[in-house]
GROMACS .gro file of C-alpha atoms in nm:
model
  467
    1MET     CA    1  -3.058  17.468  -6.391
    2ALA     CA    2  -2.938  17.631  -6.069
    3ASP     CA    3  -2.858  17.379  -5.798
    4LYS     CA    4  -2.936  17.624  -5.515
    5GLY     CA    5  -3.094  17.453  -5.217
    6ILE     CA    6  -2.993  17.098  -5.314
    7PRO     CA    7  -2.764  16.948  -5.047
    8SER     CA    8  -2.421  16.824  -5.153
    9TRP     CA    9  -2.480  16.485  -4.992
   10PRO     CA   10  -2.469  16.208  -5.074
   11LYS     CA   11  -2.173  16.246  -5.307
   12VAL     CA   12  -2.256  16.073  -5.636
   13THR     CA   13  -2.014  15.998  -5.919
   14ILE     CA   14  -2.097  15.820  -6.245
   15ARG     CA   15  -1.790  15.692  -6.430
   16LEU     CA   16  -1.833  15.570  -6.787
   17TYR     CA   17  -1.558  15.328  -6.887
   18ASP     CA   18  -1.676  15.209  -7.232
   19ASP     CA   19  -1.993  15.134  -7.428
   20HIS     CA   20  -2.109  14.870  -7.181
   21ASN     CA   21  -1.938  14.934  -6.846
   22ALA     CA   22  -1.976  15.206  -6.586
   23GLU     CA   23  -1.951  15.255  -6.210
   24VAL     CA   24  -2.184  15.447  -5.983
   25LYS     CA   25  -2.040  15.561  -5.651
   26ILE     CA   26  -2.292  15.682  -5.393
   27ALA     CA   27  -2.142  15.810  -5.067
   28GLY     CA   28  -1.834  15.594  -5.116
   29ARG     CA   29  -2.018  15.273  -5.203
   30SER     CA   30  -1.945  15.132  -5.547
   31HIS     CA   31  -2.215  14.990  -5.778
   32PRO     CA   32  -2.066  14.833  -6.095
   33VAL     CA   33  -2.281  14.863  -6.408
   34ASN     CA   34  -2.271  14.630  -6.711
   35HIS     CA   35  -2.547  14.719  -6.956
   36HIS     CA   36  -2.610  14.782  -7.326
   37ASP     CA   37  -2.678  15.143  -7.225
   38PRO     CA   38  -2.462  15.210  -6.916
   39ARG     CA   39  -2.574  15.576  -6.897
   40GLN     CA   40  -2.937  15.474  -6.869
   41ALA     CA   41  -2.864  15.206  -6.608
   42ALA     CA   42  -2.643  15.440  -6.404
   43ILE     CA   43  -2.903  15.715  -6.399
   44GLN     CA   44  -3.166  15.465  -6.289
   45LEU     CA   45  -2.954  15.367  -5.990
   46VAL     CA   46  -2.908  15.729  -5.887
   47SER     CA   47  -3.275  15.815  -5.937
   48GLU     CA   48  -3.371  15.527  -5.708
   49ARG     CA   49  -3.153  15.679  -5.437
   50ALA     CA   50  -3.308  16.020  -5.504
   51ALA     CA   51  -3.653  15.862  -5.462
   52GLN     CA   52  -3.547  15.720  -5.124
   53LEU     CA   53  -3.438  16.069  -5.014
   54GLY     CA   54  -3.750  16.232  -5.163
   55ARG     CA   55  -3.550  16.499  -5.348
   56PRO     CA   56  -3.307  16.554  -5.638
   57VAL     CA   57  -2.939  16.479  -5.588
   58LYS     CA   58  -2.625  16.628  -5.735
   59ALA     CA   59  -2.403  16.397  -5.941
   60THR     CA   60  -2.085  16.421  -6.144
   61ALA     CA   61  -2.066  16.230  -6.473
   62VAL     CA   62  -1.708  16.139  -6.570
   63GLU     CA   63  -1.630  16.027  -6.926
   64SER     CA   64  -1.363  15.770  -7.008
   65ASP     CA   65  -1.114  16.046  -7.100
   66GLY     CA   66  -1.161  16.218  -6.761
   67ALA     CA   67  -1.388  16.502  -6.869
   68SER     CA   68  -1.659  16.559  -6.608
   69TRP     CA   69  -1.996  16.734  -6.601
   70PRO     CA   70  -2.216  16.833  -6.306
   71LEU     CA   71  -2.573  16.702  -6.315
   72ILE     CA   72  -2.892  16.704  -6.113
   73ILE     CA   73  -3.085  16.375  -6.112
   74HIS     CA   74  -3.449  16.371  -5.999
   75PRO     CA   75  -3.649  16.089  -5.837
   76ASP     CA   76  -3.854  16.048  -6.158
   77GLY     CA   77  -3.543  15.994  -6.369
   78ARG     CA   78  -3.512  16.345  -6.514
   79VAL     CA   79  -3.153  16.462  -6.559
   80GLU     CA   80  -3.049  16.826  -6.584
   81SER     CA   81  -2.710  16.975  -6.655
   82VAL     CA   82  -2.580  17.245  -6.421
   83ASP     CA   83  -2.486  17.572  -6.587
   84VAL     CA   84  -2.123  17.665  -6.524
   85ASP     CA   85  -1.956  17.988  -6.632
   86VAL     CA   86  -1.650  17.908  -6.839
   87LYS     CA   87  -1.386  18.175  -6.902
   88SER     CA   88  -1.296  18.055  -7.248
   89LYS     CA   89  -1.377  18.145  -7.609
   90LYS     CA   90  -1.444  17.778  -7.679
   91PRO     CA   91  -1.805  17.656  -7.699
   92ILE     CA   92  -1.951  17.580  -7.358
   93TRP     CA   93  -2.180  17.304  -7.482
   94PRO     CA   94  -1.959  16.998  -7.527
   95ILE     CA   95  -2.254  16.803  -7.382
   96ILE     CA   96  -2.596  16.748  -7.533
   97VAL     CA   97  -2.898  16.679  -7.318
   98ALA     CA   98  -3.123  16.427  -7.495
   99THR     CA   99  -3.424  16.230  -7.387
  100VAL     CA  100  -3.431  15.855  -7.360
  101LEU     CA  101  -3.704  15.628  -7.242
  102ALA     CA  102  -3.636  15.385  -6.962
  103GLY     CA  103  -3.833  15.174  -6.721
  104LEU     CA  104  -3.808  15.325  -6.373
  105LEU     CA  105  -3.934  15.247  -6.026
  106ILE     CA  106  -4.185  15.535  -6.008
  107ALA     CA  107  -4.513  15.423  -6.175
  108GLY     CA  108  -4.338  15.320  -6.494
  109THR     CA  109  -4.313  15.677  -6.620
  110VAL     CA  110  -4.031  15.864  -6.734
  111LEU     CA  111  -3.822  16.081  -6.938
  112TRP     CA  112  -3.446  16.052  -6.930
  113LEU     CA  113  -3.200  16.320  -7.021
  114VAL     CA  114  -2.869  16.165  -7.117
  115VAL     CA  115  -2.550  16.367  -7.139
  116LEU     CA  116  -2.333  16.307  -7.446
  117ARG     CA  117  -2.001  16.472  -7.521
  118LYS     CA  118  -1.829  16.565  -7.846
  119PRO     CA  119  -1.504  16.368  -7.837
  120SER     CA  120  -1.307  16.649  -8.002
  121ASP     CA  121  -1.382  16.903  -7.731
  122ASN     CA  122  -1.158  16.934  -7.422
  123VAL     CA  123  -1.291  17.225  -7.218
  124THR     CA  124  -1.158  17.254  -6.862
  125GLN     CA  125  -1.421  17.346  -6.604
  126PRO     CA  126  -1.327  17.633  -6.371
  127THR     CA  127  -1.327  17.592  -5.998
  128VAL     CA  128  -1.628  17.760  -5.839
  129SER     CA  129  -1.637  17.842  -5.467
  130PRO     CA  130  -1.976  17.702  -5.358
  131LYS     CA  131  -2.183  17.871  -5.092
  132LEU     CA  132  -2.440  17.730  -4.854
  133PRO     CA  133  -2.805  17.744  -4.960
  134GLU     CA  134  -3.045  17.987  -4.796
  135LEU     CA  135  -3.267  17.785  -4.561
  136PRO     CA  136  -3.553  17.873  -4.325
  137GLY     CA  137  -3.407  17.959  -3.985
  138PRO     CA  138  -3.497  17.781  -3.663
  139SER     CA  139  -3.723  17.947  -3.408
  140VAL     CA  140  -3.510  18.138  -3.156
  141GLY     CA  141  -3.645  18.338  -2.861
  142PRO     CA  142  -3.600  18.421  -2.491
  143ASP     CA  143  -3.737  18.203  -2.211
  144GLN     CA  144  -3.701  18.114  -1.843
  145PHE     CA  145  -3.519  17.798  -1.732
  146SER     CA  146  -3.726  17.657  -1.449
  147ALA     CA  147  -3.694  17.280  -1.498
  148ARG     CA  148  -3.384  17.239  -1.280
  149PRO     CA  149  -3.163  17.445  -1.046
  150VAL     CA  150  -2.932  17.673  -1.243
  151PRO     CA  151  -2.554  17.632  -1.224
  152PRO     CA  152  -2.372  17.865  -0.981
  153GLY     CA  153  -2.301  18.209  -1.125
  154TRP     CA  154  -2.591  18.205  -1.375
  155THR     CA  155  -2.954  18.315  -1.371
  156ALA     CA  156  -3.271  18.137  -1.483
  157THR     CA  157  -3.317  18.393  -1.762
  158ALA     CA  158  -3.226  18.258  -2.103
  159SER     CA  159  -3.159  18.536  -2.355
  160TRP     CA  160  -3.220  18.285  -2.630
  161THR     CA  161  -3.340  17.929  -2.669
  162VAL     CA  162  -3.370  17.689  -2.961
  163ASP     CA  163  -3.495  17.334  -3.005
  164LEU     CA  164  -3.248  17.070  -3.117
  165ASP     CA  165  -3.261  16.708  -3.224
  166PRO     CA  166  -3.321  16.528  -2.890
  167ASP     CA  167  -3.074  16.253  -2.986
  168THR     CA  168  -2.787  16.500  -3.024
  169LYS     CA  169  -2.586  16.739  -2.809
  170PRO     CA  170  -2.468  17.096  -2.872
  171ALA     CA  171  -2.105  17.191  -2.926
  172VAL     CA  172  -1.948  17.514  -2.804
  173SER     CA  173  -1.645  17.629  -3.002
  174PRO     CA  174  -1.309  17.644  -2.819
  175THR     CA  175  -1.314  18.024  -2.860
  176GLY     CA  176  -1.656  18.046  -2.692
  177ARG     CA  177  -1.794  18.249  -2.983
  178GLU     CA  178  -2.014  17.986  -3.148
  179VAL     CA  179  -2.265  17.714  -3.063
  180ALA     CA  180  -2.344  17.438  -3.312
  181ILE     CA  181  -2.650  17.212  -3.298
  182ILE     CA  182  -2.845  16.964  -3.510
  183THR     CA  183  -3.199  17.095  -3.544
  184GLN     CA  184  -3.519  16.892  -3.537
  185ASP     CA  185  -3.556  16.928  -3.915
  186GLU     CA  186  -3.214  16.776  -3.989
  187LYS     CA  187  -2.994  17.082  -4.032
  188ILE     CA  188  -2.671  17.189  -3.870
  189ALA     CA  189  -2.714  17.543  -3.737
  190VAL     CA  190  -2.434  17.758  -3.595
  191PHE     CA  191  -2.517  18.054  -3.367
  192ASP     CA  192  -2.313  18.335  -3.219
  193ASP     CA  193  -2.332  18.399  -2.846
  194THR     CA  194  -2.638  18.627  -2.891
  195GLY     CA  195  -2.843  18.358  -3.067
  196LYS     CA  196  -2.799  18.494  -3.421
  197VAL     CA  197  -2.778  18.220  -3.685
  198LEU     CA  198  -2.438  18.252  -3.854
  199TRP     CA  199  -2.498  17.975  -4.107
  200GLN     CA  200  -2.683  17.649  -4.153
  201ASP     CA  201  -2.685  17.351  -4.386
  202LYS     CA  202  -2.881  17.032  -4.434
  203VAL     CA  203  -2.737  16.708  -4.296
  204PRO     CA  204  -2.832  16.346  -4.365
  205ARG     CA  205  -3.080  16.165  -4.144
  206GLY     CA  206  -2.897  15.996  -3.859
  207ALA     CA  207  -2.621  16.259  -3.841
  208GLU     CA  208  -2.441  16.261  -3.506
  209SER     CA  209  -2.373  16.556  -3.275
  210PRO     CA  210  -2.148  16.832  -3.414
  211VAL     CA  211  -1.786  16.847  -3.299
  212TYR     CA  212  -1.538  17.135  -3.317
  213THR     CA  213  -1.207  16.998  -3.438
  214THR     CA  214  -0.907  17.083  -3.657
  215ILE     CA  215  -0.843  16.965  -4.014
  216ASP     CA  216  -0.542  17.073  -4.223
  217GLY     CA  217  -0.446  17.313  -3.946
  218LYS     CA  218  -0.775  17.503  -3.957
  219PRO     CA  219  -1.066  17.499  -3.708
  220VAL     CA  220  -1.382  17.339  -3.844
  221VAL     CA  221  -1.709  17.198  -3.716
  222ALA     CA  222  -1.762  16.836  -3.820
  223VAL     CA  223  -2.055  16.596  -3.832
  224VAL     CA  224  -2.040  16.220  -3.879
  225ALA     CA  225  -2.325  16.076  -4.088
  226PRO     CA  226  -2.399  15.709  -4.171
  227GLU     CA  227  -2.185  15.714  -4.488
  228SER     CA  228  -1.970  16.028  -4.474
  229LEU     CA  229  -1.780  16.277  -4.263
  230TYR     CA  230  -1.878  16.639  -4.331
  231TYR     CA  231  -1.689  16.946  -4.213
  232TRP     CA  232  -1.747  17.319  -4.252
  233ALA     CA  233  -1.492  17.598  -4.226
  234GLY     CA  234  -1.765  17.855  -4.159
  235ASP     CA  235  -1.827  18.194  -4.324
  236GLY     CA  236  -2.089  18.041  -4.553
  237ALA     CA  237  -1.854  17.793  -4.722
  238GLU     CA  238  -2.012  17.467  -4.833
  239ALA     CA  239  -1.925  17.145  -4.651
  240VAL     CA  240  -1.642  16.917  -4.751
  241GLU     CA  241  -1.767  16.559  -4.772
  242LEU     CA  242  -1.539  16.262  -4.710
  243GLU     CA  243  -1.688  15.927  -4.799
  244LEU     CA  244  -1.636  15.672  -4.522
  245PRO     CA  245  -1.560  15.310  -4.606
  246ASN     CA  246  -1.802  15.046  -4.483
  247SER     CA  247  -1.778  14.977  -4.106
  248ALA     CA  248  -1.559  15.285  -4.049
  249SER     CA  249  -1.597  15.489  -3.728
  250VAL     CA  250  -1.469  15.840  -3.650
  251GLN     CA  251  -1.308  15.932  -3.318
  252PHE     CA  252  -1.243  16.283  -3.187
  253PHE     CA  253  -1.020  16.206  -2.886
  254GLY     CA  254  -0.739  16.417  -3.033
  255ALA     CA  255  -0.719  16.758  -3.193
  256SER     CA  256  -0.824  16.608  -3.528
  257PRO     CA  257  -1.054  16.327  -3.644
  258LEU     CA  258  -0.925  15.970  -3.655
  259VAL     CA  259  -1.103  15.732  -3.894
  260VAL     CA  260  -1.083  15.373  -3.774
  261LEU     CA  261  -1.146  15.119  -4.050
  262GLY     CA  262  -1.269  14.821  -3.849
  263SER     CA  263  -1.073  14.589  -3.621
  264GLU     CA  264  -0.828  14.479  -3.892
  265GLY     CA  265  -0.855  14.763  -4.142
  266GLY     CA  266  -0.613  15.009  -3.985
  267ALA     CA  267  -0.683  15.381  -3.951
  268SER     CA  268  -0.667  15.701  -4.152
  269VAL     CA  269  -0.625  16.072  -4.086
  270VAL     CA  270  -0.775  16.361  -4.283
  271SER     CA  271  -0.520  16.555  -4.483
  272GLY     CA  272  -0.558  16.770  -4.792
  273GLY     CA  273  -0.931  16.707  -4.797
  274GLU     CA  274  -0.899  16.329  -4.822
  275LEU     CA  275  -0.838  16.021  -4.609
  276LYS     CA  276  -0.475  15.911  -4.583
  277ALA     CA  277  -0.383  15.578  -4.429
  278LEU     CA  278  -0.158  15.576  -4.125
  279PRO     CA  279   0.126  15.324  -4.118
  280ALA     CA  280   0.051  15.007  -3.924
  281PRO     CA  281   0.125  15.073  -3.554
  282GLU     CA  282   0.424  14.917  -3.385
  283ARG     CA  283   0.377  14.563  -3.258
  284LEU     CA  284   0.153  14.548  -2.946
  285ALA     CA  285   0.083  14.923  -2.972
  286THR     CA  286  -0.270  15.067  -2.945
  287LEU     CA  287  -0.377  15.369  -3.149
  288LEU     CA  288  -0.494  15.651  -2.919
  289LEU     CA  289  -0.577  15.962  -3.123
  290ALA     CA  290  -0.496  16.188  -3.417
  291GLU     CA  291  -0.346  16.535  -3.425
  292GLY     CA  292  -0.334  16.687  -3.773
  293ASP     CA  293  -0.208  16.415  -4.006
  294LYS     CA  294  -0.029  16.226  -3.728
  295GLY     CA  295  -0.150  15.936  -3.517
  296LEU     CA  296  -0.042  15.868  -3.158
  297SER     CA  297  -0.013  15.510  -3.034
  298ALA     CA  298   0.141  15.344  -2.729
  299ARG     CA  299   0.237  15.009  -2.588
  300TYR     CA  300   0.088  14.917  -2.251
  301ARG     CA  301   0.416  14.984  -2.070
  302GLY     CA  302   0.543  15.242  -2.316
  303PRO     CA  303   0.680  15.403  -2.513
  304LEU     CA  304   0.464  15.638  -2.722
  305TYR     CA  305   0.478  15.643  -3.102
  306TRP     CA  306   0.388  15.913  -3.354
  307ASP     CA  307   0.308  15.789  -3.704
  308GLN     CA  308   0.255  15.999  -4.015
  309PRO     CA  309   0.175  15.892  -4.373
  310GLY     CA  310   0.494  15.852  -4.572
  311LYS     CA  311   0.728  15.924  -4.279
  312GLU     CA  312   0.930  15.729  -4.024
  313THR     CA  313   0.785  15.653  -3.682
  314VAL     CA  314   0.892  15.889  -3.403
  315THR     CA  315   0.934  15.728  -3.060
  316VAL     CA  316   0.866  15.926  -2.741
  317GLN     CA  317   0.977  15.794  -2.403
  318PRO     CA  318   0.793  15.953  -2.105
  319ALA     CA  319   1.036  16.111  -1.859
  320LYS     CA  320   1.058  15.922  -1.529
  321PRO     CA  321   0.931  16.133  -1.235
  322LYS     CA  322   1.112  16.151  -0.902
  323GLY     CA  323   1.042  15.847  -0.686
  324ALA     CA  324   0.927  15.623  -0.971
  325THR     CA  325   1.083  15.289  -1.067
  326GLY     CA  326   0.918  15.225  -1.403
  327ILE     CA  327   0.600  15.251  -1.604
  328ASN     CA  328   0.304  15.055  -1.470
  329HIS     CA  329   0.100  15.132  -1.782
  330ILE     CA  330  -0.002  15.408  -2.021
  331VAL     CA  331  -0.367  15.492  -1.958
  332ALA     CA  332  -0.492  15.724  -2.232
  333ALA     CA  333  -0.424  16.046  -2.420
  334SER     CA  334  -0.588  16.375  -2.518
  335PRO     CA  335  -0.463  16.669  -2.727
  336GLY     CA  336  -0.101  16.730  -2.626
  337ARG     CA  337  -0.120  16.500  -2.321
  338ALA     CA  338  -0.046  16.137  -2.234
  339LEU     CA  339  -0.146  15.980  -1.902
  340VAL     CA  340   0.101  15.742  -1.741
  341ILE     CA  341   0.082  15.544  -1.415
  342TRP     CA  342   0.429  15.493  -1.265
  343ASN     CA  343   0.535  15.226  -1.015
  344THR     CA  344   0.715  15.313  -0.692
  345PRO     CA  345   0.929  15.105  -0.454
  346VAL     CA  346   0.614  15.066  -0.241
  347ALA     CA  347   0.391  14.793  -0.386
  348ASP     CA  348   0.060  14.960  -0.303
  349LYS     CA  349   0.158  15.309  -0.424
  350VAL     CA  350   0.171  15.447  -0.778
  351ILE     CA  351   0.230  15.794  -0.920
  352PRO     CA  352  -0.018  15.920  -1.184
  353VAL     CA  353   0.162  16.164  -1.415
  354VAL     CA  354   0.045  16.374  -1.712
  355HIS     CA  355   0.314  16.396  -1.981
  356ASP     CA  356   0.360  16.611  -2.287
  357SER     CA  357   0.286  16.368  -2.571
  358THR     CA  358   0.545  16.525  -2.802
  359SER     CA  359   0.846  16.567  -2.573
  360GLY     CA  360   0.761  16.314  -2.303
  361ALA     CA  361   0.818  16.572  -2.029
  362ALA     CA  362   0.607  16.556  -1.713
  363VAL     CA  363   0.364  16.849  -1.701
  364ALA     CA  364   0.162  16.749  -1.393
  365THR     CA  365   0.242  16.501  -1.117
  366CYS     CA  366  -0.049  16.382  -0.905
  367PRO     CA  367  -0.030  16.266  -0.543
  368THR     CA  368   0.043  15.896  -0.498
  369SER     CA  369  -0.252  15.658  -0.495
  370ALA     CA  370  -0.334  15.290  -0.458
  371PRO     CA  371  -0.304  15.112  -0.797
  372ASN     CA  372  -0.660  14.976  -0.794
  373LYS     CA  373  -0.800  15.320  -0.709
  374ALA     CA  374  -0.605  15.512  -0.974
  375ALA     CA  375  -0.707  15.251  -1.233
  376GLY     CA  376  -1.068  15.372  -1.205
  377TRP     CA  377  -0.997  15.743  -1.242
  378GLN     CA  378  -1.165  15.920  -1.534
  379TRP     CA  379  -0.969  16.178  -1.737
  380LEU     CA  380  -1.148  16.507  -1.810
  381PRO     CA  381  -0.953  16.798  -1.966
  382ASP     CA  382  -1.100  17.133  -2.068
  383GLN     CA  383  -1.093  17.251  -2.432
  384ALA     CA  384  -0.846  17.532  -2.366
  385GLY     CA  385  -0.586  17.311  -2.194
  386LYS     CA  386  -0.585  17.517  -1.873
  387VAL     CA  387  -0.735  17.276  -1.621
  388ALA     CA  388  -0.821  16.907  -1.595
  389ALA     CA  389  -0.943  16.645  -1.353
  390TRP     CA  390  -0.799  16.295  -1.345
  391GLY     CA  391  -1.025  16.129  -1.092
  392GLU     CA  392  -0.928  16.266  -0.751
  393CYS     CA  393  -0.637  16.461  -0.900
  394LEU     CA  394  -0.725  16.821  -0.994
  395ILE     CA  395  -0.477  16.996  -1.223
  396ASN     CA  396  -0.400  17.359  -1.302
  397PHE     CA  397  -0.174  17.355  -1.608
  398THR     CA  398  -0.108  17.730  -1.583
  399THR     CA  399   0.064  17.691  -1.247
  400ASN     CA  400   0.164  17.325  -1.299
  401LYS     CA  401   0.014  17.246  -0.959
  402THR     CA  402  -0.210  16.959  -0.857
  403SER     CA  403  -0.440  16.897  -0.562
  404ALA     CA  404  -0.641  16.602  -0.437
  405TYR     CA  405  -1.017  16.578  -0.372
  406LYS     CA  406  -1.098  16.245  -0.208
  407ASP     CA  407  -1.361  16.028  -0.382
  408PHE     CA  408  -1.414  16.290  -0.654
  409GLN     CA  409  -1.557  16.179  -0.991
  410PRO     CA  410  -1.539  16.452  -1.259
  411GLN     CA  411  -1.834  16.500  -1.493
  412SER     CA  412  -1.784  16.821  -1.690
  413ILE     CA  413  -1.579  17.142  -1.709
  414THR     CA  414  -1.703  17.493  -1.787
  415GLY     CA  415  -1.430  17.754  -1.805
  416LEU     CA  416  -1.210  17.676  -1.504
  417THR     CA  417  -1.494  17.522  -1.300
  418ILE     CA  418  -1.500  17.145  -1.267
  419TYR     CA  419  -1.832  16.973  -1.194
  420GLY     CA  420  -1.850  16.626  -1.044
  421GLN     CA  421  -1.964  16.404  -0.761
  422ALA     CA  422  -1.808  16.324  -0.427
  423LEU     CA  423  -1.983  16.038  -0.245
  424SER     CA  424  -2.299  16.094  -0.457
  425THR     CA  425  -2.306  16.468  -0.381
  426LEU     CA  426  -2.290  16.711  -0.674
  427VAL     CA  427  -2.009  16.963  -0.625
  428ALA     CA  428  -1.825  17.226  -0.831
  429GLY     CA  429  -1.501  17.419  -0.790
  430THR     CA  430  -1.159  17.501  -0.933
  431PRO     CA  431  -0.828  17.315  -0.892
  432GLY     CA  432  -0.665  17.430  -0.571
  433GLY     CA  433  -0.975  17.628  -0.474
  434LYS     CA  434  -1.283  17.557  -0.267
  435PHE     CA  435  -1.558  17.327  -0.390
  436ARG     CA  436  -1.921  17.396  -0.308
  437GLN     CA  437  -2.208  17.154  -0.277
  438LEU     CA  438  -2.483  17.198  -0.538
  439GLN     CA  439  -2.852  17.122  -0.523
  440PRO     CA  440  -2.948  16.777  -0.655
  441GLY     CA  441  -3.026  16.793  -1.026
  442THR     CA  442  -2.841  17.120  -1.086
  443ALA     CA  443  -2.793  17.176  -1.458
  444ARG     CA  444  -2.435  17.143  -1.580
  445PRO     CA  445  -2.336  17.373  -1.869
  446TRP     CA  446  -2.206  17.230  -2.195
  447GLY     CA  447  -1.989  17.538  -2.221
  448VAL     CA  448  -1.991  17.917  -2.211
  449ALA     CA  449  -2.071  18.117  -2.524
  450GLY     CA  450  -1.978  18.480  -2.473
  451THR     CA  451  -2.126  18.557  -2.131
  452ARG     CA  452  -2.394  18.287  -2.139
  453ALA     CA  453  -2.395  17.931  -2.009
  454ILE     CA  454  -2.529  17.673  -2.253
  455VAL     CA  455  -2.756  17.414  -2.088
  456VAL     CA  456  -2.995  17.160  -2.238
  457TYR     CA  457  -3.321  17.019  -2.105
  458ASP     CA  458  -3.586  16.810  -2.279
  459GLY     CA  459  -3.462  16.881  -2.631
  460THR     CA  460  -3.420  17.257  -2.585
  461LEU     CA  461  -3.099  17.458  -2.558
  462TYR     CA  462  -3.101  17.750  -2.312
  463ALA     CA  463  -2.841  18.030  -2.314
  464LEU     CA  464  -2.847  18.146  -1.951
  465ASP     CA  465  -2.751  18.500  -1.858
  466LYS     CA  466  -2.476  18.560  -1.607
  467LYS     CA  467  -2.555  18.692  -1.259
   0.00000   0.00000   0.00000
């Protein structure tokens, strides 16, 4: 049977150990099986999950000698083998599909197809490059954005609009060429800047908002679901699924995902298509983010530490800026940057400094501030690494210059324009440039795709044309 249109999630593996023992793994969760017919019991477990999803699921059956066979298991207990082209003169039927009767949860009915293998055969399955299924596209069309004032520089005309899951947010790629959303019918859909659907795939119920990130040095769009992390490289390639351990959470503060395994379980990075545990952080150090297969951590008063699976810890000491006496504390980090508050000889003055997280060099020095005031500043960098706002401190990384905007609270960045509030007034501007007051309720773009600003209102994405 062709498996076209059947999602690759949840990942299901049936491992047969002997005549009585097996293990069923569904999205990373193990279900031991001890039964006089372990195949029958394993298939029943998987069919129950298929019934919960209301559709067939893909599964891989692994024999005790390691040979594996792709299957499709239906909610009613039917099992079908997946045809695979094998470039070999050996027989391609080392498995036999037979029927067995078993009691099942659906009205007591059912016919089981059990896969048996001839022990003498040892046929290696070829690697097939899977492609995404063809799915009905979402409704996309032009509209007018009249619900709120438009952001400066854009019109109320939306060249294209699309509805999205109201509990999620869109993601604009760092290149500004793509927009990814979760649709109302539980799919991830990726559009170009003109509204054309580039590709789409089904996602599990409860999937979170898409995120553009980097895995194994390549840009991908990722989605965290209740039991797995999925990521797509684009161009129609099927998702890679990483099963998440129980209670794991995924953070995207850095350039790559960081999988945190509970308060005492440590953390992992994604490398080579699998989770790899980071070494335990240095004593009293807090893990901040991941970049590639490395994790960045820091002690409250420094230094910074880079950890990598199987390698020695690299220590980074932030360079002391002029006029500073010592580190007050390390605040946070983002891709390539670490934020440090430095003490001065004056008790009520500190120097907020942005450092390169690899070399420790200072890349932006903010004006001095009172310690209690700087402690409440929010850090907001742009995706391209050109500008940022750290509370009242506005930074242009191209010129390495900073400026101050009293009582400013940053909220979002689009291109080089920083949006925020100053004494409850919505304003927007660029570091070192003039800020203008905006009308109350003005829409703030999630990003710019091509020449269009992406805004969201009431569950609909609008791609606004430029003035």
